[in-house]
Amino acid sequence: MTDLPLVRTSRELFLSILTGGTDDLETWVIDRMTSAVDEEDVEPGKRLFARGEQPEFIFFVRDGRVRLEREGSNPWVFEGRSVIGVFDALLERPHARTAVADTPLHVLKVRIEHWLDLLEESFGLARAALANSVATVAAVEARRWKLDPKPQGSVLASVPPVEFPLAFVDRLAILAETPLVRGAGIQVLVELADSVEEVTFEAGEVIFEREEAREEAREEAREEARGQPRGQAFLVLEGEAVGDRNDPRLEVSFGPGSFVGGVASLGDPIIAWQARAVTRVRALSLPLEDWLDHMEEHFDLVRSALSALALIRETILDDLAARQGELRLG
């Protein structure tokens, strides 16, 4: 006889992993998600999906090892709790790699369309998924920076030639070249252009400070603020900034087209960073709460952000695998 409470618990765990552990989702979301999840035993050597196939499912692996392979590239190996298949779905493309079980697996899976429907219907779920994606991508970004003797922030926006001070049309043009938001369409970009603001920092000026607290207070603050935006993100238009963090120790330069602090600047991971201007810096300041408010009204903005983060993650993982050989994750 099936142990229904145990089944529900395992499926709630699946949802928790997808959303970064948030515990404040609406009951109906949990009920819908757990009822939509299927389970499957997978033998070593069996494929979960093949490169070139259209994504059908998101897979949650509670324990074991899955290898993602592509001819001509080093494999990615996910160990322990892992979510497989979600990024190809967000990018609306066939699978870029073949997923093969290295060990016996018991997987939970949910159809892509069910997951996307829930994201659109529940902004609480969408917000939690975004926060989890930011944390995941920020972690692999920091992993890549650790390998570089002089790490630099990735260019996440193409900054067109503009004159300062910026006119409204200039702010709109910059947002239209920023993958995190441009997929939402022109009307949403017009609304966002009203929210962003041009800011200037002189050489040596602090852009933002690291949160200082005793360790126990810091952990309490993390729990209270999980998934909450940390103020503003700064997109560099001109000049150079430097950010640093501890554990791991990093110092990273950020130039035009990069967000100060990288992907971490879009959510909770930025609390570990501090930054200052090296030269005079002109930047666009994006209030993160405004960004999220617009997401609540426009699901295309949620998809744009999640898709951009998925592509950033893939680029970083490919780079890490090219440098390190077989890439182990998890």
Tab-separated table of C-alpha atoms in Angstrom:
chain	number	residue	atom	x	y	z
A	1	MET	CA	0.000	0.000	0.000
A	2	THR	CA	1.292	3.446	-0.886
A	3	ASP	CA	2.265	5.618	2.085
A	4	LEU	CA	0.361	8.758	1.030
A	5	PRO	CA	1.837	11.104	3.663
A	6	LEU	CA	5.338	9.980	2.657
A	7	VAL	CA	4.537	10.502	-1.027
A	8	ARG	CA	3.227	13.998	-0.339
A	9	THR	CA	6.307	14.836	1.741
A	10	SER	CA	8.676	13.711	-1.012
A	11	ARG	CA	6.783	15.759	-3.565
A	12	GLU	CA	6.768	18.824	-1.346
A	13	LEU	CA	10.537	18.387	-1.125
A	14	PHE	CA	10.674	18.480	-4.926
A	15	LEU	CA	8.803	21.790	-4.917
A	16	SER	CA	11.076	23.096	-2.165
A	17	ILE	CA	14.195	22.361	-4.224
A	18	LEU	CA	12.711	24.102	-7.272
A	19	THR	CA	11.965	27.232	-5.233
A	20	GLY	CA	15.020	27.409	-3.002
A	21	GLY	CA	13.315	26.258	0.187
A	22	THR	CA	10.629	28.905	0.481
A	23	ASP	CA	7.972	27.967	3.023
A	24	ASP	CA	5.298	30.579	2.373
A	25	LEU	CA	3.642	29.298	-0.809
A	26	GLU	CA	-0.120	29.181	-1.051
A	27	THR	CA	-1.625	25.823	-0.078
A	28	TRP	CA	-3.317	25.450	-3.477
A	29	VAL	CA	0.068	25.752	-5.204
A	30	ILE	CA	1.499	22.936	-3.097
A	31	ASP	CA	-1.591	20.803	-3.715
A	32	ARG	CA	-1.524	21.388	-7.479
A	33	MET	CA	2.184	20.762	-7.745
A	34	THR	CA	2.235	17.609	-5.661
A	35	SER	CA	-0.728	16.167	-7.567
A	36	ALA	CA	1.025	16.830	-10.908
A	37	VAL	CA	4.267	15.053	-9.975
A	38	ASP	CA	5.003	11.526	-11.240
A	39	GLU	CA	7.672	9.125	-9.993
A	40	GLU	CA	10.006	6.820	-11.890
A	41	ASP	CA	12.838	4.393	-11.144
A	42	VAL	CA	15.767	4.796	-13.545
A	43	GLU	CA	18.475	2.176	-14.042
A	44	PRO	CA	22.162	3.125	-14.574
A	45	GLY	CA	22.832	3.905	-18.221
A	46	LYS	CA	19.227	4.864	-19.007
A	47	ARG	CA	18.586	8.274	-20.533
A	48	LEU	CA	16.265	10.808	-18.951
A	49	PHE	CA	16.279	12.726	-22.226
A	50	ALA	CA	18.451	13.094	-25.320
A	51	ARG	CA	20.055	16.072	-26.952
A	52	GLY	CA	17.746	17.501	-29.606
A	53	GLU	CA	14.537	16.267	-27.954
A	54	GLN	CA	11.926	18.798	-26.945
A	55	PRO	CA	11.709	19.205	-23.148
A	56	GLU	CA	8.725	17.411	-21.623
A	57	PHE	CA	9.579	17.130	-17.937
A	58	ILE	CA	11.540	18.729	-15.132
A	59	PHE	CA	13.287	15.968	-13.133
A	60	PHE	CA	14.133	16.039	-9.435
A	61	VAL	CA	16.868	13.634	-8.358
A	62	ARG	CA	16.938	13.178	-4.600
A	63	ASP	CA	20.098	11.078	-4.504
A	64	GLY	CA	22.490	9.584	-7.027
A	65	ARG	CA	24.385	10.873	-10.040
A	66	VAL	CA	23.309	12.127	-13.469
A	67	ARG	CA	25.647	12.897	-16.352
A	68	LEU	CA	24.772	15.555	-18.951
A	69	GLU	CA	26.735	14.918	-22.137
A	70	ARG	CA	27.288	16.641	-25.457
A	71	GLU	CA	29.639	15.489	-28.179
A	72	GLY	CA	32.764	17.627	-28.283
A	73	SER	CA	32.267	18.968	-24.736
A	74	ASN	CA	33.225	17.764	-21.283
A	75	PRO	CA	30.301	16.337	-19.279
A	76	TRP	CA	28.464	17.978	-16.411
A	77	VAL	CA	27.905	15.552	-13.525
A	78	PHE	CA	25.155	16.349	-11.002
A	79	GLU	CA	25.458	14.554	-7.670
A	80	GLY	CA	22.938	14.428	-4.844
A	81	ARG	CA	19.829	16.592	-4.911
A	82	SER	CA	19.511	18.043	-8.387
A	83	VAL	CA	16.908	19.515	-10.706
A	84	ILE	CA	17.465	18.540	-14.339
A	85	GLY	CA	15.824	19.877	-17.494
A	86	VAL	CA	14.353	23.167	-16.331
A	87	PHE	CA	16.767	25.487	-18.143
A	88	ASP	CA	16.180	24.096	-21.633
A	89	ALA	CA	12.454	24.461	-21.001
A	90	LEU	CA	12.844	28.102	-19.994
A	91	LEU	CA	14.919	28.774	-23.099
A	92	GLU	CA	12.169	27.191	-25.237
A	93	ARG	CA	14.580	25.025	-27.187
A	94	PRO	CA	15.467	21.339	-27.577
A	95	HIS	CA	17.702	19.804	-24.926
A	96	ALA	CA	21.315	20.891	-25.442
A	97	ARG	CA	22.742	17.805	-23.689
A	98	THR	CA	21.806	14.174	-23.133
A	99	ALA	CA	21.046	13.237	-19.515
A	100	VAL	CA	22.131	9.723	-18.493
A	101	ALA	CA	21.807	8.044	-15.093
A	102	ASP	CA	25.227	7.120	-13.700
A	103	THR	CA	23.687	5.357	-10.696
A	104	PRO	CA	20.251	3.908	-9.887
A	105	LEU	CA	17.823	6.801	-9.481
A	106	HIS	CA	14.368	7.382	-8.100
A	107	VAL	CA	13.205	10.564	-9.804
A	108	LEU	CA	10.198	12.807	-9.451
A	109	LYS	CA	9.101	14.594	-12.590
A	110	VAL	CA	6.565	17.227	-13.572
A	111	ARG	CA	5.480	18.229	-17.049
A	112	ILE	CA	6.939	21.516	-18.245
A	113	GLU	CA	3.528	22.975	-19.093
A	114	HIS	CA	2.249	22.308	-15.572
A	115	TRP	CA	5.257	24.059	-14.052
A	116	LEU	CA	4.939	27.093	-16.339
A	117	ASP	CA	1.190	27.340	-15.720
A	118	LEU	CA	1.806	27.392	-11.983
A	119	LEU	CA	4.502	30.046	-12.345
A	120	GLU	CA	2.076	32.244	-14.245
A	121	GLU	CA	-0.800	31.700	-11.824
A	122	SER	CA	1.172	32.142	-8.593
A	123	PHE	CA	3.464	35.142	-8.290
A	124	GLY	CA	4.669	33.814	-4.939
A	125	LEU	CA	5.948	30.720	-6.733
A	126	ALA	CA	7.455	32.796	-9.554
A	127	ARG	CA	9.222	35.070	-7.094
A	128	ALA	CA	10.627	32.103	-5.173
A	129	ALA	CA	11.805	30.431	-8.391
A	130	LEU	CA	13.524	33.641	-9.452
A	131	ALA	CA	15.276	34.015	-6.088
A	132	ASN	CA	16.454	30.395	-6.290
A	133	SER	CA	17.721	30.884	-9.855
A	134	VAL	CA	19.633	34.029	-8.853
A	135	ALA	CA	21.299	32.180	-5.963
A	136	THR	CA	22.168	29.174	-8.146
A	137	VAL	CA	23.663	31.239	-10.966
A	138	ALA	CA	25.500	33.581	-8.579
A	139	ALA	CA	27.174	30.549	-6.979
A	140	VAL	CA	28.527	29.172	-10.267
A	141	GLU	CA	29.555	32.680	-11.320
A	142	ALA	CA	31.624	32.989	-8.138
A	143	ARG	CA	33.107	29.542	-8.849
A	144	ARG	CA	34.319	30.736	-12.245
A	145	TRP	CA	35.714	33.983	-10.833
A	146	LYS	CA	37.821	31.962	-8.392
A	147	LEU	CA	39.719	30.503	-11.358
A	148	ASP	CA	40.654	33.882	-12.849
A	149	PRO	CA	43.683	35.849	-11.625
A	150	LYS	CA	41.889	39.110	-12.456
A	151	PRO	CA	38.181	38.298	-12.605
A	152	GLN	CA	35.816	40.594	-14.457
A	153	GLY	CA	32.045	40.807	-14.409
A	154	SER	CA	30.262	39.334	-17.399
A	155	VAL	CA	28.678	41.738	-19.854
A	156	LEU	CA	24.939	41.177	-19.397
A	157	ALA	CA	23.746	44.110	-21.501
A	158	SER	CA	24.912	45.765	-24.685
A	159	VAL	CA	25.207	49.473	-23.874
A	160	PRO	CA	24.430	51.546	-26.975
A	161	PRO	CA	26.178	54.903	-27.551
A	162	VAL	CA	24.379	57.465	-25.379
A	163	GLU	CA	24.912	60.999	-24.174
A	164	PHE	CA	24.683	62.002	-20.530
A	165	PRO	CA	22.450	62.897	-18.844
A	166	LEU	CA	20.238	60.157	-20.182
A	167	ALA	CA	16.927	60.953	-21.797
A	168	PHE	CA	13.943	58.634	-21.420
A	169	VAL	CA	14.573	57.198	-24.884
A	170	ASP	CA	18.177	56.402	-23.869
A	171	ARG	CA	17.031	54.463	-20.800
A	172	LEU	CA	14.560	52.589	-22.986
A	173	ALA	CA	17.260	51.766	-25.542
A	174	ILE	CA	19.529	50.357	-22.819
A	175	LEU	CA	16.760	48.167	-21.384
A	176	ALA	CA	16.000	46.904	-24.895
A	177	GLU	CA	19.589	45.567	-25.005
A	178	THR	CA	19.350	43.889	-21.582
A	179	PRO	CA	18.307	40.207	-21.908
A	180	LEU	CA	16.992	40.054	-18.334
A	181	VAL	CA	14.091	42.313	-19.321
A	182	ARG	CA	13.909	42.715	-23.092
A	183	GLY	CA	11.828	39.590	-23.676
A	184	ALA	CA	8.889	41.219	-21.887
A	185	GLY	CA	7.987	43.456	-24.841
A	186	ILE	CA	8.049	47.165	-25.517
A	187	GLN	CA	5.140	48.195	-23.274
A	188	VAL	CA	6.765	46.623	-20.202
A	189	LEU	CA	10.116	48.193	-21.127
A	190	VAL	CA	8.450	51.599	-21.320
A	191	GLU	CA	7.103	51.089	-17.793
A	192	LEU	CA	10.498	49.920	-16.530
A	193	ALA	CA	12.243	52.891	-18.142
A	194	ASP	CA	10.216	55.100	-15.806
A	195	SER	CA	11.560	53.138	-12.822
A	196	VAL	CA	15.281	53.148	-13.599
A	197	GLU	CA	17.457	56.129	-12.769
A	198	GLU	CA	20.843	57.368	-13.906
A	199	VAL	CA	23.339	57.593	-11.028
A	200	THR	CA	26.968	58.714	-10.831
A	201	PHE	CA	29.723	57.636	-8.429
A	202	GLU	CA	33.038	59.464	-8.269
A	203	ALA	CA	36.334	57.551	-8.085
A	204	GLY	CA	36.693	55.989	-4.634
A	205	GLU	CA	33.037	56.471	-3.729
A	206	VAL	CA	31.198	53.565	-2.109
A	207	ILE	CA	28.467	52.088	-4.302
A	208	PHE	CA	27.139	49.773	-1.620
A	209	GLU	CA	28.442	48.220	1.591
A	210	ARG	CA	28.494	44.638	2.795
A	211	GLU	CA	26.002	43.847	5.543
A	212	GLU	CA	27.864	43.596	8.840
A	213	ALA	CA	26.376	41.538	11.659
A	214	ARG	CA	27.220	38.822	14.125
A	215	GLU	CA	26.952	35.386	12.532
A	216	GLU	CA	23.816	34.392	14.410
A	217	ALA	CA	22.125	37.676	13.514
A	218	ARG	CA	23.194	37.263	9.905
A	219	GLU	CA	21.563	33.835	9.676
A	220	GLU	CA	18.368	35.176	11.200
A	221	ALA	CA	18.377	38.026	8.690
A	222	ARG	CA	18.856	35.573	5.841
A	223	GLU	CA	15.855	33.544	6.955
A	224	GLU	CA	13.665	36.637	7.300
A	225	ALA	CA	14.791	38.105	3.973
A	226	ARG	CA	14.961	34.929	1.881
A	227	GLY	CA	13.856	35.773	-1.638
A	228	GLN	CA	13.496	39.477	-0.869
A	229	PRO	CA	15.246	42.061	-3.068
A	230	ARG	CA	18.226	43.878	-1.594
A	231	GLY	CA	17.453	47.415	-2.763
A	232	GLN	CA	18.936	48.289	-6.133
A	233	ALA	CA	20.997	46.712	-8.885
A	234	PHE	CA	23.502	48.923	-10.719
A	235	LEU	CA	24.150	48.392	-14.430
A	236	VAL	CA	27.445	50.059	-15.359
A	237	LEU	CA	27.223	52.302	-18.418
A	238	GLU	CA	30.611	54.006	-18.174
A	239	GLY	CA	33.699	53.615	-15.987
A	240	GLU	CA	34.918	50.824	-13.706
A	241	ALA	CA	33.818	49.548	-10.313
A	242	VAL	CA	35.319	46.881	-8.094
A	243	GLY	CA	33.421	44.573	-5.775
A	244	ASP	CA	34.717	42.168	-3.153
A	245	ARG	CA	33.363	39.446	-0.925
A	246	ASN	CA	34.627	36.914	1.595
A	247	ASP	CA	34.109	33.140	1.742
A	248	PRO	CA	35.255	32.654	-0.914
A	249	ARG	CA	37.530	35.675	-1.073
A	250	LEU	CA	36.974	37.466	-4.381
A	251	GLU	CA	37.713	40.854	-5.888
A	252	VAL	CA	36.034	41.460	-9.236
A	253	SER	CA	36.082	44.369	-11.686
A	254	PHE	CA	32.840	45.510	-13.291
A	255	GLY	CA	32.786	47.579	-16.475
A	256	PRO	CA	30.177	48.759	-18.988
A	257	GLY	CA	27.370	46.287	-19.530
A	258	SER	CA	27.871	44.439	-16.233
A	259	PHE	CA	25.893	44.576	-12.998
A	260	VAL	CA	28.017	45.535	-9.997
A	261	GLY	CA	28.245	42.305	-8.013
A	262	GLY	CA	27.210	40.207	-11.006
A	263	VAL	CA	24.099	38.045	-10.849
A	264	ALA	CA	24.284	38.236	-7.038
A	265	SER	CA	23.124	41.867	-7.305
A	266	LEU	CA	19.666	40.668	-8.342
A	267	GLY	CA	18.832	39.078	-5.002
A	268	ASP	CA	19.860	37.964	-1.549
A	269	PRO	CA	23.455	36.857	-2.392
A	270	ILE	CA	24.512	40.510	-2.707
A	271	ILE	CA	24.560	40.844	1.107
A	272	ALA	CA	28.038	39.261	1.009
A	273	TRP	CA	29.423	41.973	-1.305
A	274	GLN	CA	30.657	45.535	-1.073
A	275	ALA	CA	31.635	47.753	-4.002
A	276	ARG	CA	33.225	51.088	-4.849
A	277	ALA	CA	33.976	53.116	-7.950
A	278	VAL	CA	37.543	52.846	-9.313
A	279	THR	CA	36.979	55.583	-11.872
A	280	ARG	CA	33.983	57.819	-12.299
A	281	VAL	CA	31.055	55.451	-12.833
A	282	ARG	CA	27.777	56.198	-14.530
A	283	ALA	CA	25.161	53.532	-14.036
A	284	LEU	CA	21.489	52.727	-14.293
A	285	SER	CA	19.940	51.998	-10.928
A	286	LEU	CA	17.177	49.379	-11.067
A	287	PRO	CA	15.015	49.244	-7.906
A	288	LEU	CA	14.503	45.519	-7.451
A	289	GLU	CA	11.119	45.891	-5.787
A	290	ASP	CA	9.874	47.832	-8.827
A	291	TRP	CA	11.264	45.099	-11.075
A	292	LEU	CA	9.332	42.489	-9.106
A	293	ASP	CA	6.183	44.616	-9.050
A	294	HIS	CA	6.257	44.711	-12.844
A	295	MET	CA	6.785	40.943	-12.903
A	296	GLU	CA	3.632	40.463	-10.883
A	297	GLU	CA	1.717	42.272	-13.598
A	298	HIS	CA	3.566	40.861	-16.606
A	299	PHE	CA	4.509	37.169	-16.657
A	300	ASP	CA	6.606	37.716	-19.801
A	301	LEU	CA	9.029	39.644	-17.589
A	302	VAL	CA	9.355	36.610	-15.290
A	303	ARG	CA	10.100	34.375	-18.277
A	304	SER	CA	12.580	36.892	-19.670
A	305	ALA	CA	14.525	36.978	-16.398
A	306	LEU	CA	14.503	33.212	-15.856
A	307	SER	CA	15.502	32.562	-19.477
A	308	ALA	CA	18.385	35.039	-19.298
A	309	LEU	CA	19.615	33.474	-16.053
A	310	ALA	CA	19.401	30.010	-17.624
A	311	LEU	CA	21.564	31.121	-20.538
A	312	ILE	CA	24.097	32.781	-18.214
A	313	ARG	CA	24.322	29.578	-16.187
A	314	GLU	CA	24.817	27.436	-19.268
A	315	THR	CA	27.588	29.721	-20.558
A	316	ILE	CA	29.399	29.579	-17.214
A	317	LEU	CA	29.089	25.797	-16.876
A	318	ASP	CA	30.386	25.272	-20.417
A	319	ASP	CA	33.347	27.508	-19.618
A	320	LEU	CA	34.077	25.690	-16.359
A	321	ALA	CA	33.863	22.295	-18.081
A	322	ALA	CA	36.212	23.472	-20.834
A	323	ARG	CA	38.770	24.537	-18.217
A	324	GLN	CA	38.399	21.757	-15.665
A	325	GLY	CA	37.343	18.685	-17.628
A	326	GLU	CA	34.471	16.692	-16.175
A	327	LEU	CA	32.451	19.238	-14.189
A	328	ARG	CA	30.968	18.043	-10.903
A	329	LEU	CA	27.997	19.899	-9.468
A	330	GLY	CA	25.801	19.458	-6.454
